[in-house]
Amino acid sequence: MAPQLQVLLIAISIGVLVIFLRNVRSYKLDLKYALVWIFTILSCLVLSIFPGLLDIISKLFYIKDPVNALFTVAIVFVLIIIYTLTKALSDASDNLKQLTQEIAILKKQVESEKNE
């Protein structure tokens, strides 16, 4: 890897990491959802600092080219992020349904107390 590209990737990784950490500190992002992103960014940073790790990963998993190992690792991280977001969306949907039901019950109770 060219040194200029390596420096650029390290700078981008650090910049994105700082942005995510600032958003977590200012409560714009929940930590439980940002942890997957932070872990992904740190992994990109490590791979930028030590590009030889891709060779090790490709040999470990019998992948012919290190570039293919990079794509495989990237796809795995994307799948983990998609799963995390799907889980969060499902939880939010369940909470919304429960709150809607509670509001309907309370509304019915208020209406019945007005009619009495």
C-alpha positions as a Markdown table, in Angstrom:
| # | Residue | x | y | z |
|---|---|---|---|---|
| 1 | Met | 0.0 | 0.0 | 0.0 |
| 2 | Ala | 1.3 | 3.4 | -0.9 |
| 3 | Pro | 2.3 | 5.5 | 2.1 |
| 4 | Gln | 0.1 | 8.4 | 1.0 |
| 5 | Leu | -2.9 | 6.2 | 0.8 |
| 6 | Gln | -2.1 | 4.7 | 4.2 |
| 7 | Val | -1.9 | 8.1 | 5.8 |
| 8 | Leu | -5.1 | 9.2 | 4.1 |
| 9 | Leu | -7.0 | 6.1 | 5.4 |
| 10 | Ile | -5.6 | 6.6 | 8.9 |
| 11 | Ala | -6.7 | 10.3 | 8.9 |
| 12 | Ile | -10.1 | 9.4 | 7.6 |
| 13 | Ser | -10.6 | 6.7 | 10.2 |
| 14 | Ile | -9.5 | 8.9 | 13.0 |
| 15 | Gly | -11.7 | 11.8 | 11.8 |
| 16 | Val | -14.8 | 9.5 | 11.6 |
| 17 | Leu | -14.0 | 8.0 | 15.0 |
| 18 | Val | -13.8 | 11.5 | 16.5 |
| 19 | Ile | -17.1 | 12.5 | 14.9 |
| 20 | Phe | -18.8 | 9.3 | 16.3 |
| 21 | Leu | -17.3 | 9.8 | 19.8 |
| 22 | Arg | -18.5 | 13.5 | 19.9 |
| 23 | Asn | -22.0 | 12.4 | 18.9 |
| 24 | Val | -22.1 | 9.8 | 21.6 |
| 25 | Arg | -20.8 | 12.3 | 24.2 |
| 26 | Ser | -23.4 | 14.9 | 23.2 |
| 27 | Tyr | -26.2 | 12.2 | 23.4 |
| 28 | Lys | -27.0 | 12.5 | 19.7 |
| 29 | Leu | -26.3 | 8.7 | 19.3 |
| 30 | Asp | -27.0 | 6.0 | 21.8 |
| 31 | Leu | -23.9 | 4.2 | 22.8 |
| 32 | Lys | -25.4 | 0.7 | 22.3 |
| 33 | Tyr | -26.0 | 1.5 | 18.6 |
| 34 | Ala | -22.8 | 3.4 | 18.1 |
| 35 | Leu | -20.6 | 0.6 | 19.5 |
| 36 | Val | -20.9 | -1.4 | 16.3 |
| 37 | Trp | -19.9 | 1.6 | 14.3 |
| 38 | Ile | -17.0 | 2.4 | 16.6 |
| 39 | Phe | -15.8 | -1.1 | 16.5 |
| 40 | Thr | -16.0 | -1.0 | 12.7 |
| 41 | Ile | -14.1 | 2.2 | 12.5 |
| 42 | Leu | -11.4 | 0.9 | 14.9 |
| 43 | Ser | -11.1 | -2.2 | 12.7 |
| 44 | Cys | -10.6 | 0.0 | 9.6 |
| 45 | Leu | -8.0 | 2.0 | 11.6 |
| 46 | Val | -6.1 | -1.1 | 12.5 |
| 47 | Leu | -6.2 | -2.4 | 8.9 |
| 48 | Ser | -4.9 | 1.0 | 7.7 |
| 49 | Ile | -2.0 | 1.0 | 10.2 |
| 50 | Phe | -1.2 | -2.7 | 9.6 |
| 51 | Pro | -2.1 | -3.5 | 6.0 |
| 52 | Gly | -0.2 | -6.8 | 6.3 |
| 53 | Leu | -3.1 | -8.1 | 8.5 |
| 54 | Leu | -5.1 | -8.6 | 5.3 |
| 55 | Asp | -2.5 | -11.1 | 4.1 |
| 56 | Ile | -2.7 | -13.0 | 7.3 |
| 57 | Ile | -6.5 | -13.0 | 7.2 |
| 58 | Ser | -6.6 | -14.1 | 3.6 |
| 59 | Lys | -4.2 | -17.0 | 4.3 |
| 60 | Leu | -6.1 | -17.9 | 7.5 |
| 61 | Phe | -9.4 | -18.3 | 5.6 |
| 62 | Tyr | -7.8 | -19.6 | 2.4 |
| 63 | Ile | -8.8 | -16.6 | 0.4 |
| 64 | Lys | -6.7 | -16.1 | -2.7 |
| 65 | Asp | -6.3 | -12.4 | -2.7 |
| 66 | Pro | -6.0 | -10.0 | 0.2 |
| 67 | Val | -8.4 | -7.6 | -1.6 |
| 68 | Asn | -11.1 | -10.4 | -1.5 |
| 69 | Ala | -10.4 | -10.8 | 2.2 |
| 70 | Leu | -11.0 | -7.1 | 2.6 |
| 71 | Phe | -14.3 | -7.3 | 0.8 |
| 72 | Thr | -15.3 | -10.3 | 2.9 |
| 73 | Val | -14.5 | -8.5 | 6.2 |
| 74 | Ala | -16.4 | -5.4 | 4.9 |
| 75 | Ile | -19.5 | -7.5 | 4.1 |
| 76 | Val | -19.4 | -9.1 | 7.5 |
| 77 | Phe | -19.3 | -5.7 | 9.2 |
| 78 | Val | -22.1 | -4.5 | 7.0 |
| 79 | Leu | -24.2 | -7.5 | 7.9 |
| 80 | Ile | -23.5 | -6.9 | 11.6 |
| 81 | Ile | -24.5 | -3.3 | 11.3 |
| 82 | Ile | -27.7 | -4.2 | 9.4 |
| 83 | Tyr | -28.6 | -6.7 | 12.0 |
| 84 | Thr | -28.1 | -4.2 | 14.8 |
| 85 | Leu | -30.2 | -1.6 | 13.1 |
| 86 | Thr | -33.0 | -4.2 | 12.3 |
| 87 | Lys | -33.0 | -5.2 | 16.0 |
| 88 | Ala | -33.3 | -1.6 | 17.1 |
| 89 | Leu | -36.1 | -0.9 | 14.6 |
| 90 | Ser | -37.9 | -4.0 | 15.8 |
| 91 | Asp | -37.6 | -2.9 | 19.5 |
| 92 | Ala | -38.8 | 0.5 | 18.6 |
| 93 | Ser | -41.8 | -0.9 | 16.7 |
| 94 | Asp | -42.7 | -3.1 | 19.7 |
| 95 | Asn | -42.4 | -0.1 | 22.1 |
| 96 | Leu | -44.6 | 2.0 | 19.8 |
| 97 | Lys | -47.3 | -0.7 | 19.6 |
| 98 | Gln | -47.3 | -1.0 | 23.4 |
| 99 | Leu | -47.5 | 2.7 | 24.0 |
| 100 | Thr | -50.3 | 3.0 | 21.4 |
| 101 | Gln | -52.3 | 0.3 | 23.3 |
| 102 | Glu | -51.7 | 2.0 | 26.7 |
| 103 | Ile | -52.8 | 5.4 | 25.3 |
| 104 | Ala | -56.0 | 3.7 | 23.9 |
| 105 | Ile | -56.7 | 2.2 | 27.3 |
| 106 | Leu | -56.2 | 5.5 | 29.1 |
| 107 | Lys | -58.3 | 7.3 | 26.6 |
| 108 | Lys | -61.1 | 4.8 | 27.1 |
| 109 | Gln | -60.9 | 5.2 | 30.9 |
| 110 | Val | -61.0 | 9.0 | 30.6 |
| 111 | Glu | -64.0 | 8.9 | 28.4 |
| 112 | Ser | -65.8 | 6.4 | 30.7 |
| 113 | Glu | -65.1 | 8.7 | 33.7 |
| 114 | Lys | -66.5 | 11.7 | 31.8 |
| 115 | Asn | -69.7 | 9.8 | 31.0 |
| 116 | Glu | -70.3 | 8.9 | 34.6 |
